[in-house]
Coordinates of C-alpha atoms and ligand atoms in Angstrom, one line a residue:
X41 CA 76.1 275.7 43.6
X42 CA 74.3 275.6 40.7
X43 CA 70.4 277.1 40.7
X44 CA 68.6 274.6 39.8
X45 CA 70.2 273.1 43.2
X46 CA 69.6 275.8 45.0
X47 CA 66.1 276.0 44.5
X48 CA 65.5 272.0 45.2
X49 CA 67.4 273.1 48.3
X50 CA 64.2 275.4 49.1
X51 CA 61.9 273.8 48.2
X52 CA 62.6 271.2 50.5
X53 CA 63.4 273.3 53.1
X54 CA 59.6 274.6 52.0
X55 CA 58.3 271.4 52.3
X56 CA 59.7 270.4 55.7
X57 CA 58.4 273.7 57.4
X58 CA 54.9 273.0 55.7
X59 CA 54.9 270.2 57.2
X60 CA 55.9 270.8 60.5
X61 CA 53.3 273.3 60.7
X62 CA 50.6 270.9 59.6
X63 CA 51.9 268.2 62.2
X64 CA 51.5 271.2 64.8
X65 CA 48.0 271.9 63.7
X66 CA 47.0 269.0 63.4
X67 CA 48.2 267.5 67.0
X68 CA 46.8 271.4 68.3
X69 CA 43.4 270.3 66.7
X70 CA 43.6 266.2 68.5
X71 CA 44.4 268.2 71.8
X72 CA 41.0 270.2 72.0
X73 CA 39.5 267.2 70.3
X74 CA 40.7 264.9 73.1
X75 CA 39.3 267.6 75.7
X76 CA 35.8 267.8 74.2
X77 CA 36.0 264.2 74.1
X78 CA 36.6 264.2 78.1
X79 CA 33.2 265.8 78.8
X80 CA 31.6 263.7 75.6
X81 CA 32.6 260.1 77.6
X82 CA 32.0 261.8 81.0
X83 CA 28.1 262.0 79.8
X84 CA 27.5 259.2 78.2
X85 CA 29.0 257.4 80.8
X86 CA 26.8 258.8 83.2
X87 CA 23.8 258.2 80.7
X88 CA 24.9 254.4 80.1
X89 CA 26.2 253.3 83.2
X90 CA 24.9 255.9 86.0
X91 CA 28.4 256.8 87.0
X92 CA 31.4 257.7 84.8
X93 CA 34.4 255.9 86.6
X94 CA 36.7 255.0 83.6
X95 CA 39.8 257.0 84.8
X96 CA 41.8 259.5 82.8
X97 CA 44.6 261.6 83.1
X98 CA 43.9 265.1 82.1
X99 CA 43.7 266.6 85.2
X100 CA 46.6 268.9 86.5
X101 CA 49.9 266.6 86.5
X102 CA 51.6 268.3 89.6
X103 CA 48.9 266.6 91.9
X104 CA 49.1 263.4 90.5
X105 CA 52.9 262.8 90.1
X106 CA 52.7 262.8 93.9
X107 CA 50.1 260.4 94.2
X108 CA 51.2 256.9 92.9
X109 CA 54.4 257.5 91.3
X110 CA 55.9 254.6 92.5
X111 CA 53.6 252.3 90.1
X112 CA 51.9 254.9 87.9
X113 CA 54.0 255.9 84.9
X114 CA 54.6 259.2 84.6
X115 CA 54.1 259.1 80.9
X116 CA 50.5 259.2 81.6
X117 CA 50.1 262.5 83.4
X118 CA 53.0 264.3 81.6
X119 CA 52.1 264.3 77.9
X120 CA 52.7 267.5 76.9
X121 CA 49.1 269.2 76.1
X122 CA 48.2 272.6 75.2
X123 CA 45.6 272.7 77.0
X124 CA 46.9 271.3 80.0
X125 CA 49.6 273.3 80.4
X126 CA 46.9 276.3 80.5
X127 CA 45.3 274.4 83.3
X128 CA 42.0 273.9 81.1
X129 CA 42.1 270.4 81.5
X130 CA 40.1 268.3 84.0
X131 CA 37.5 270.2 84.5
X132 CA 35.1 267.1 83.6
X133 CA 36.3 264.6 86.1
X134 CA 39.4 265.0 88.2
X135 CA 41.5 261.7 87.9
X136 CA 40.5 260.4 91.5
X137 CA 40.6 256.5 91.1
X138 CA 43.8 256.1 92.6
X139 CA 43.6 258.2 95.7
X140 CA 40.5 256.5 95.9
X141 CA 42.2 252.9 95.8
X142 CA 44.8 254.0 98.6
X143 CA 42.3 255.2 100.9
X144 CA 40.3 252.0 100.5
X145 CA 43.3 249.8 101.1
X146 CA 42.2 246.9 99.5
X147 CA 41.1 248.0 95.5
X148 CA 38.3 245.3 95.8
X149 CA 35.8 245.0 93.5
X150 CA 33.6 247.9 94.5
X151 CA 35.7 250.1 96.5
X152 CA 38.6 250.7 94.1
X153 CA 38.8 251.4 90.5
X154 CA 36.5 250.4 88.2
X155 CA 35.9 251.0 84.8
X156 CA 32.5 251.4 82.6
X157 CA 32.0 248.9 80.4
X158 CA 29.7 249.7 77.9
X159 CA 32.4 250.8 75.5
X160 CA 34.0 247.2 75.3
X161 CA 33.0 244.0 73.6
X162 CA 31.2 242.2 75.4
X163 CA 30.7 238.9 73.4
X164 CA 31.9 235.3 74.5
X165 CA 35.8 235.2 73.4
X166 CA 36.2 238.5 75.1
X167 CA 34.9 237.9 78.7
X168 CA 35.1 234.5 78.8
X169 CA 37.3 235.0 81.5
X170 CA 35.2 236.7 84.2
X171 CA 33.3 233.1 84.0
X172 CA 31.8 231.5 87.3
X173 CA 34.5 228.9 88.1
X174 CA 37.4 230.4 86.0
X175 CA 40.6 231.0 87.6
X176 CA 41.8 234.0 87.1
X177 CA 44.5 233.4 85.1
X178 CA 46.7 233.8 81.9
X179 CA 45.4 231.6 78.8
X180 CA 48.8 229.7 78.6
X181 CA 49.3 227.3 75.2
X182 CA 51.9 224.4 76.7
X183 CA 53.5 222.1 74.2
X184 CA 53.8 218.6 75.5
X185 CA 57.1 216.3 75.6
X186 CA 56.6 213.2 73.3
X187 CA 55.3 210.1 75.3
X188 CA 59.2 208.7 74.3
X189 CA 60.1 211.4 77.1
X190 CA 59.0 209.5 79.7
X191 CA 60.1 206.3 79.3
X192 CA 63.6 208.1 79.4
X193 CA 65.0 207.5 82.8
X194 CA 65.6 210.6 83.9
X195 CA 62.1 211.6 83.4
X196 CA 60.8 215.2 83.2
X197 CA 63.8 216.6 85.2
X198 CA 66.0 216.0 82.1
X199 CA 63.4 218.2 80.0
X200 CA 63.9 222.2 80.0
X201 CA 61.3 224.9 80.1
X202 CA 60.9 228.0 77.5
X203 CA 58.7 231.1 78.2
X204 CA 57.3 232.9 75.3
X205 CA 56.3 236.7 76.0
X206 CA 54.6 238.6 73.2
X207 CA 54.5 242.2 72.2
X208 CA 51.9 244.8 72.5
X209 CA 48.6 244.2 70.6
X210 CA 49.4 240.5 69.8
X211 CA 49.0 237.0 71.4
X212 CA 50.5 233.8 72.0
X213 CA 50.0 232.9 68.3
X214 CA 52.9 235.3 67.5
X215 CA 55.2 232.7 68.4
X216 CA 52.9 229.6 68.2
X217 CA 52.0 229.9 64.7
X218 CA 55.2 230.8 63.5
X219 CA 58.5 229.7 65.1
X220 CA 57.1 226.6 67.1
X221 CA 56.6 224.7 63.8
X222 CA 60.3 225.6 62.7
X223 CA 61.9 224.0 66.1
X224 CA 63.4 220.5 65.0
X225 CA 62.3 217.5 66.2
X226 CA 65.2 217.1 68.4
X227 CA 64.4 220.2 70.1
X228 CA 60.9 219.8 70.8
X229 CA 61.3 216.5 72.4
X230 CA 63.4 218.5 75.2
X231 CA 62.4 221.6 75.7
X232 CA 58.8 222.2 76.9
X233 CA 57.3 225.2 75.3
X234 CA 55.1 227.9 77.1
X235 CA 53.6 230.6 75.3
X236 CA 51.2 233.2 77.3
X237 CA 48.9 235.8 76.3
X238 CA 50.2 238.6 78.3
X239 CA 47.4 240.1 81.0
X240 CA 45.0 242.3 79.2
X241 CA 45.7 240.8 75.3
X242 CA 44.4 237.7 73.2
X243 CA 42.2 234.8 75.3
X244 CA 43.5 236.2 78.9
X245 CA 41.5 238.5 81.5
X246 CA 41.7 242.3 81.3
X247 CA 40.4 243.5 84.5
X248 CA 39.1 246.8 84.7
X249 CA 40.8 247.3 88.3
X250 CA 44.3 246.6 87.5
X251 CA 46.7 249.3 86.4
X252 CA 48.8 246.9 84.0
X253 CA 51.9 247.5 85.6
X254 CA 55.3 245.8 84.8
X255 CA 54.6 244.3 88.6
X256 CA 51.1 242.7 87.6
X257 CA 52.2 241.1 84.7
X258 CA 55.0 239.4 86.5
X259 CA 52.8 238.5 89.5
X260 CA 50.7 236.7 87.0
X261 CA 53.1 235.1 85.0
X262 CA 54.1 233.2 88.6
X263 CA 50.5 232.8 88.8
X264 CA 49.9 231.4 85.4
X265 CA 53.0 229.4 85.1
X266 CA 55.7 229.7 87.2
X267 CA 54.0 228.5 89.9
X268 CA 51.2 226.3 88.4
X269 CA 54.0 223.6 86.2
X270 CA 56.5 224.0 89.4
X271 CA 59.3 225.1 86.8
X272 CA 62.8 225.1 88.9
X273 CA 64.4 226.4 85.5
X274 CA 63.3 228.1 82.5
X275 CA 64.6 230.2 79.6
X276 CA 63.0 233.3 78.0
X277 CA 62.1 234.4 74.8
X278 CA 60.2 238.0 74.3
X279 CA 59.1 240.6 71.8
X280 CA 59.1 243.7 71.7
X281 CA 57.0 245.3 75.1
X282 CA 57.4 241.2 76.3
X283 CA 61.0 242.1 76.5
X284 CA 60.4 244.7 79.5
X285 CA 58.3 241.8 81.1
X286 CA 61.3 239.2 80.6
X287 CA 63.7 241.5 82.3
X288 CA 61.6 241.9 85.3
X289 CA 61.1 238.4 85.6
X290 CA 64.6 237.8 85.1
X291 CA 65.8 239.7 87.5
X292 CA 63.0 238.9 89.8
X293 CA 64.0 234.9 89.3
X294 CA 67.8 235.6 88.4
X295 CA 68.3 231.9 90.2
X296 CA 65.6 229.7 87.8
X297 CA 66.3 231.5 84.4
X298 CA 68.7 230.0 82.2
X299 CA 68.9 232.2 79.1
X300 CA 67.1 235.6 77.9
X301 CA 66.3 236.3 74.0
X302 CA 65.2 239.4 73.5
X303 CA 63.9 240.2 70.2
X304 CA 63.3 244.3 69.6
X305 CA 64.0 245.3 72.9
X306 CA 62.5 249.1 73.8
X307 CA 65.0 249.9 75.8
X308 CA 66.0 253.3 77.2
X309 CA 69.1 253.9 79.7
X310 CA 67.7 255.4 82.6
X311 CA 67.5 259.2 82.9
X312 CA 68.6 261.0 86.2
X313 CA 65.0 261.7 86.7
X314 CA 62.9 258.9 86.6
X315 CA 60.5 261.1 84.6
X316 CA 62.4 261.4 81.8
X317 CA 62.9 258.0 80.7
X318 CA 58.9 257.3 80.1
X319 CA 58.6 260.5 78.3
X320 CA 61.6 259.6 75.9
X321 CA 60.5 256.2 75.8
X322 CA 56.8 257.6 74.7
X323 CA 58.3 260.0 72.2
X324 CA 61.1 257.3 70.6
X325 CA 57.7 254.9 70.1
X326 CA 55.2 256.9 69.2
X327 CA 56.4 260.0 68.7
X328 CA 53.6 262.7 67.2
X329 CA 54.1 262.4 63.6
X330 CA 51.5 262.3 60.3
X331 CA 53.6 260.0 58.2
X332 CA 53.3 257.5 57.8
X333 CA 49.9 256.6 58.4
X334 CA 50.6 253.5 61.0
X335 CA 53.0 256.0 63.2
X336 CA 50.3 258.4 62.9
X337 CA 47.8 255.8 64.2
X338 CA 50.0 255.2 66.8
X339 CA 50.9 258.0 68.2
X340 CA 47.3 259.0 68.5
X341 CA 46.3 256.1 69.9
X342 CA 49.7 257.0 72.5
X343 CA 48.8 260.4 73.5
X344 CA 45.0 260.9 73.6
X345 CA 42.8 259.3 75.3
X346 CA 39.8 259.5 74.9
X347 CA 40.1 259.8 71.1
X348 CA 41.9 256.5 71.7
X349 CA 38.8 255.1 73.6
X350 CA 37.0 256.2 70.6
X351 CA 38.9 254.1 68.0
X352 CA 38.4 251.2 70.6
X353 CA 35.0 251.6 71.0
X354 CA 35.0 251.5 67.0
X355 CA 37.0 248.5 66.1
X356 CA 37.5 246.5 69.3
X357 CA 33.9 246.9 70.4
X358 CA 32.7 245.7 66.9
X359 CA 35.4 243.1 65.9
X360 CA 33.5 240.3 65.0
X361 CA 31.9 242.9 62.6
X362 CA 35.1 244.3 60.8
X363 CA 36.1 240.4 60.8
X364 CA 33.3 239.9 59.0
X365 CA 33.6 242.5 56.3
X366 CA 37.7 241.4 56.2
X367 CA 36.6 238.1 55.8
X368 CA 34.3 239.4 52.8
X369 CA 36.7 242.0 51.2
X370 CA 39.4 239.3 50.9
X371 CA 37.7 235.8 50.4
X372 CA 39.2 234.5 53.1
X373 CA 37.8 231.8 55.4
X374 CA 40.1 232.5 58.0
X375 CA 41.7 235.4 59.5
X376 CA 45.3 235.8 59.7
X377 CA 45.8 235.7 64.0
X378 CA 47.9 239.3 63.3
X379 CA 44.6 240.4 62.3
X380 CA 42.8 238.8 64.7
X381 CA 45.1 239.8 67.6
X382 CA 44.9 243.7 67.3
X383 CA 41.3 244.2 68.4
X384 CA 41.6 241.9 71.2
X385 CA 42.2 244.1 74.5
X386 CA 39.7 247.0 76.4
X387 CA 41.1 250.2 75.9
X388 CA 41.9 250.4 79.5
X389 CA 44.4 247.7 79.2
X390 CA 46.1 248.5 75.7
X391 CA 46.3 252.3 77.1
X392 CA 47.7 251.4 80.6
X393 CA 49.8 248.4 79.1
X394 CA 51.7 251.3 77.0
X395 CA 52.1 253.6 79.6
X396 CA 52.5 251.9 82.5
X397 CA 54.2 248.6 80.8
X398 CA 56.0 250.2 78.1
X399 CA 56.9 253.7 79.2
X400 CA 56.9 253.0 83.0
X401 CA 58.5 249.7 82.7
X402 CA 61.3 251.6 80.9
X403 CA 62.4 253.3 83.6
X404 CA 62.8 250.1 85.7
X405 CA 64.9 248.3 83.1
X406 CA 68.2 249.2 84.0
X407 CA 67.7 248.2 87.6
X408 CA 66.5 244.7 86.2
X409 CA 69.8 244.5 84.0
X410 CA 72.2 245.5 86.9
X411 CA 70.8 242.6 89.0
X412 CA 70.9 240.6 86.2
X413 CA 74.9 241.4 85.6
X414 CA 75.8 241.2 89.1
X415 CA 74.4 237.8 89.2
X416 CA 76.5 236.4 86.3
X417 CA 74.3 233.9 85.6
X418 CA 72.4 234.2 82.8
X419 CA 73.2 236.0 79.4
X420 CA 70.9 238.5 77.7
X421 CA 71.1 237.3 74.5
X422 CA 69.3 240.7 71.6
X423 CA 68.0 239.9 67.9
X424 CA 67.3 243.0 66.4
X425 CA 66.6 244.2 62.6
X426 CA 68.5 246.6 61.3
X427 CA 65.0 248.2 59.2
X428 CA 63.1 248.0 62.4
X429 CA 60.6 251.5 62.6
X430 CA 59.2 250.5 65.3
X431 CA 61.6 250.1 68.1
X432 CA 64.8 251.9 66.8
X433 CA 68.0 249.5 66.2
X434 CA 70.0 252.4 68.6
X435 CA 68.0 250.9 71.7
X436 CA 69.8 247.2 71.4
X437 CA 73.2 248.9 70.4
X438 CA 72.5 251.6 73.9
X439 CA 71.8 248.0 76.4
X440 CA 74.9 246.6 74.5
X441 CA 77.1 249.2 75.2
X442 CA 75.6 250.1 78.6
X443 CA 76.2 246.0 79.6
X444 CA 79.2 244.6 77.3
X445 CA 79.8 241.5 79.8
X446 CA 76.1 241.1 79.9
X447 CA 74.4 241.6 76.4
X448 CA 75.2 239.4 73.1
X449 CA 73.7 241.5 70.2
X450 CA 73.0 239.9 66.4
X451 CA 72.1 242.3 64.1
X452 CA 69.8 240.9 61.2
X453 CA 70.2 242.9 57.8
X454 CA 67.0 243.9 56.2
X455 CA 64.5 243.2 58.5
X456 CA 61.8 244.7 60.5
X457 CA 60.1 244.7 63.9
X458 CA 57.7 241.8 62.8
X459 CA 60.0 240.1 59.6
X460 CA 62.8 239.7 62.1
X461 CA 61.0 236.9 63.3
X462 CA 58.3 236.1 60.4
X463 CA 60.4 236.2 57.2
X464 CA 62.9 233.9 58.6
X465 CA 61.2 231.7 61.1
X466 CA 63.9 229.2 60.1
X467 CA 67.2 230.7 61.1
X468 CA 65.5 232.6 64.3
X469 CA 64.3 228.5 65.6
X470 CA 68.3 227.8 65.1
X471 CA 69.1 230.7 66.6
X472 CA 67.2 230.0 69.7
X473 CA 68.5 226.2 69.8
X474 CA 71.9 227.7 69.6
X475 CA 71.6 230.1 72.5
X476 CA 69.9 227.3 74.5
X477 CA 72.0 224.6 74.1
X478 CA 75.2 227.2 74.2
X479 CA 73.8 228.4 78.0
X480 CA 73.5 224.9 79.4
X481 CA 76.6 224.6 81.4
X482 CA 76.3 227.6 83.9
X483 CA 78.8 226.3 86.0
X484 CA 81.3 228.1 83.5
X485 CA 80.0 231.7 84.5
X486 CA 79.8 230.5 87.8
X487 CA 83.5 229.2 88.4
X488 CA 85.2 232.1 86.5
Ligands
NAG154 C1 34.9 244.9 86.8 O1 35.3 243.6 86.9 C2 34.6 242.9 87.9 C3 35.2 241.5 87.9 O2 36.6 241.5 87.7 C4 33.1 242.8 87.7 O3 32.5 242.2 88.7 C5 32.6 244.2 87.6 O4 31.3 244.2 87.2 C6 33.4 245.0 86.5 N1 32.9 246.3 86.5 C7 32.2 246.8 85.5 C8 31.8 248.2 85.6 O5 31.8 246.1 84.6
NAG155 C1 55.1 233.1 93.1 O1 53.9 232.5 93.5 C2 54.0 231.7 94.6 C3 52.6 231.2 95.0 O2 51.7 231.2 94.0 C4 54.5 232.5 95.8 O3 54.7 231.6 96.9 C5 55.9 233.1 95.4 O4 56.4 233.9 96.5 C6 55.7 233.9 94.2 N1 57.0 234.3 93.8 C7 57.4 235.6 93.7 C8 58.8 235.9 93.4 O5 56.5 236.5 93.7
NAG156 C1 78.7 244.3 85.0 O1 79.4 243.4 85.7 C2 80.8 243.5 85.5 C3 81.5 242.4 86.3 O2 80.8 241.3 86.4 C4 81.3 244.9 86.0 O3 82.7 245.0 85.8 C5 80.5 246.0 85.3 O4 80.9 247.2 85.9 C6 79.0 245.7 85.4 N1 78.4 246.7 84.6 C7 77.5 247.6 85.0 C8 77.0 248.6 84.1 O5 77.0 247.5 86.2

C-alpha cells in the first residue's frame, strides 16, 4: 500500500470518527434540549390554557409499557434518552392521559385525553372540521363514472372501486394531481376512484383525543367510505405509511378487496418481541443522523418531542404565513400541493401517526399478511425504487421473501420514494391498469 493511500485511508477513518462524535453531541445536546423543553410547554400551557394536558412520553418507560401496550406503540416510550435512562425525565408532568382514559371508560370529550390547542392553527381550512353540522369524517375526493355508465345495462354493478391511501405528511392530492390524469379513458369510465386524506392530514379532522392508531384509521376509512358508497369490492393503492393502513384493511376486509399496490412499503418482519419491531422500524426511518439535512429534520422531528412541537408550532401554526413568503420568494401564484400538504396536521397527529401508525403499525404487519396469504385471495402487488432514502428497497425484497406465493415485487431503476410515482406517472397508471385488469378473475386462486 502505497502512502499516499495510506493516509487517505486515515483520514477518512478521521473523518468518520469526527463525525460520529459530533452526531453524539449533537443528539446529547437535543436530549437536554427536549427535557427543558418539557417544563418550557408544561408552563406555557398552564399560562395559555390553565391546564397543560398535551401528553408526552418522557416519563419512566417501565410504567407505561404496562399500561396500553396493546394500542400504544412502544416506539413512543422507548426512545433511547440519556436522560431517561438516568430517570431524570418526567419530572414536569407524568404521562397520565391514558390511565386516565381507561379509568373513565368512555374517552369523551372531557373526561379523556385532550390536548391544548393554542400551539396549532387555528384558521378556517384547518378546523373546518370541528364545524356545527359536519360529520365527522374523512375529506374523501370521488371521481365519477361518465353519464355513458349508466345507460350501460349492467349499471353501476359492472363498475369497480379503487382506494387511494397516502403517505405521511401528504394528502389526497398525491395521487389526484398526479396519476389520476394519466389513467386512460378506458380506465376511468370503469373504475371509480377514491382518494382520502388519511385521519389527522390535509382537509380531514385531527382530533385531539384520538391516538392515531393503525385501528382508527381503518375504523374511519369504513366510516368515510366503505360504509358510506356501500362498496361490495374494491382494490387498493397506498404509499408509503398508507401502505400499513392498506394491509390492515386488507386483512380486515380480505373478502371485498380485489388487488393491493403497495408503493414504498415500510415494512419490518416481526421481531420475537413485539418491542423490537417499532424500535427498528423508528431507527430504519428516521434514524439519528446530521446528514443530510432532510434525515436530520426527520429524525428530530422522530425522537423529540417537544422540540418537534416546537417546529410545529413554527411552521404549521403559521402556514398561511410561510405560504405567503414562498409564494413571494418564488413568484408563484400557486403553491405546489407537496408544499402545501407538509404543514397540514397538529403535531399531536403527525407525532402519534409515526409512532403509533408507522412504528406500531409495523409490528402488526405480518399478522395482516398471514391472513392475507391464508386467504388466497387477493395478491399484494410492491412498486419500489431502487434509489429510495426513505424507506430502504431491503423492506419490499424482506415481505417478498417472507411471502413468495403472496408478494409480486417490480423494482424501478433510478427512482426514489416520491419519483417512483411522480417522474413516471405514465408507466405507474399502466401499471396499475395492468394489475387490476390481471386480478379480475379470482375464481383462478380460488379453484387452484
Ligand atoms: C378537543 O376537540 C373537541 C372536539 O373534538 C373540542 O370540543 C375540544 O374543545 C378540543 N379541546 C381543546 C383543548 O381544544
Ligand atoms: C364498518 O362500518 C359499519 C357501519 O358503519 C359496521 O356495521 C361494520 O361492522 C364496520 N365494519 C368493520 C369491519 O368494522
Ligand atoms: C403462505 O401460503 C402458502 C400456501 O398458500 C403456504 O405454503 C406458506 O407457508 C404461507 N406462508 C407463510 C409465511 O405463512
Amino acid at each position: 500500500m502505497s502512502a499516499e493511500n495510506l493516509a487517505g485511508k486515515w483520514t477518512r477513518k478521521c473523518g468518520r470518527t469526527l463525525l460520529h462524535s459530533l452526531t453524539c453531541l449533537v443528539f446529547l445536546f437535543l436530549d437536554f434540549l427536549d427535557a427543558l423543553l418539557c417544563v418550557v410547554f408544561k408552563l406555557v400551557d398552564e399560562f395559555f390554557e390553565g391546564e397543560a394536558r398535551t401528553p408526552c412520553y418522557c416519563g419512566n418507560d417501565g410504567e407505561n409499557k404496562q399500561m396500553e401496550s396493546e394500542t400504544l406503540s412502544d416506539s413512543l416510550c422507548m426512545r433511547r434518552n440519556v436522560l431517561r435512562k438516568m430517570g431524570f425525565l418526567g419530572f414536569a408532568r407524568k404521562w397520565k392521559m391514558c390511565r386516565k382514559k381507561k379509568d373513565d371508560g368512555d374517552g369523551g370529550v372531557n373526561g379523556g385525553l385532550m390536548v391544548n390547542r393554542w400551539s396549532d392553527c387555528g384558521c378556517n381550512s384547518c378546523v373546518s372540521w370541528t364545524k356545527k353540522g359536519h360529520a365527522h369524517k374523512l375529506h374523501v375526493v370521488v371521481t365519477h363514472l361518465p353519464l355513458v355508465r349508466t345507460e350501460v345495462p349492467t349499471g353501476d354493478e359492472a363498475a369497480e372501486n379503487v382506494i387511494f391511501l397516502h403517505g405521511f405528511l401528504s394528502s389526497s392530492s398525491f395521487w389526484t394531481e398526479t396519476v389520476f390524469s394519466d389513467l386512460s379513458e378506458s380506465c376511468k369510465g370503469h373504475y371509480r376512484l377514491f382518494a382520502v386524506d388519511l385521519l389527522g392530514f390535509g382537509r380531514s379532522p385531527k382530533p385531539n383525543d384520538s391516538m392515531y392508531t393503525l385501528l382508527d384509521h381503518v375504523e374511519m376509512i369504513n366510516k368515510s367510505v366503505v360504509s358510506p358508497f356501500q362498496l361490495n369490492s374494491f382494490h387498493l393503492v397506498a404509499h408509503s405509511m398508507g401502505c400499513i393502513i392498506a394491509l390492515a384493511l386488507a386483512a380486515k376486509y380480505p373478502n371485498l378487496v380485489k388487488s393491493v399496490t403497495l408503493v414504498a412499503p415500510p415494512y419490518f418482519p416481526s421481531a420475537k418481541d413485539g418491542a423490537g419491531t417499532s424500535l427498528t422500524a423508528l431507527n430504519k426511518l428516521a434514524g439519528k443522523t446530521l446528514w443530510p439535512p432532510l434525515a436530520f429534520g426527520k429524525s428530530v422531528m422522530s425522537w423529540y418531542e417537544h422540540v418537534g412541537r416546537c417546529f410545529c408550532f413554527l411552521f404549521c401554526r403559521n402556514h398561511r404565513m410561510w405560504e405567503m413568503i414562498l409564494k413571494l420568494f418564488t413568484l408563484r401564484r400557486e403553491l405546489r400541493f407537496t408544499e402545501v400538504d407538509l404543514t397540514r396536521h397538529t403535531h399531536h397527529s403527525a407525532w402519534h401517526n409515526m409512532h403509533n401508525t408507522i412504528c406500531g403499525g409495523a409490528t402488526m404487519t405480518d399478522e395482516h399478511l398471514e391472513t392475507l396469504n391464508k386467504s388466497r385471495s387477493v395478491k399484494v402487488s410492491i412498486i419500489h425504487g431502487d434509489q429510495d432514502m426513505e424507506v430502504p428497497l431491503e423492506c419490499s425484497k424482506n415481505m417478498k421473501m417472507k411471502f413468495p406465493e403472496l408478494v409480486q415485487l417490480n423494482i424501478v431503476p433510478n427512482a426514489d420514494h416520491i419519483s417512483v410515482i411522480f417522474h413516471r406517472a405514465r408507466d405507474f397508471a399502466k401499471n396499475l391498469e395492468h394489475i387490476w385488469a390481471s386480478s379480475q378473475n379470482p375464481s383462478i386462486s380460488n379453484l387452484s
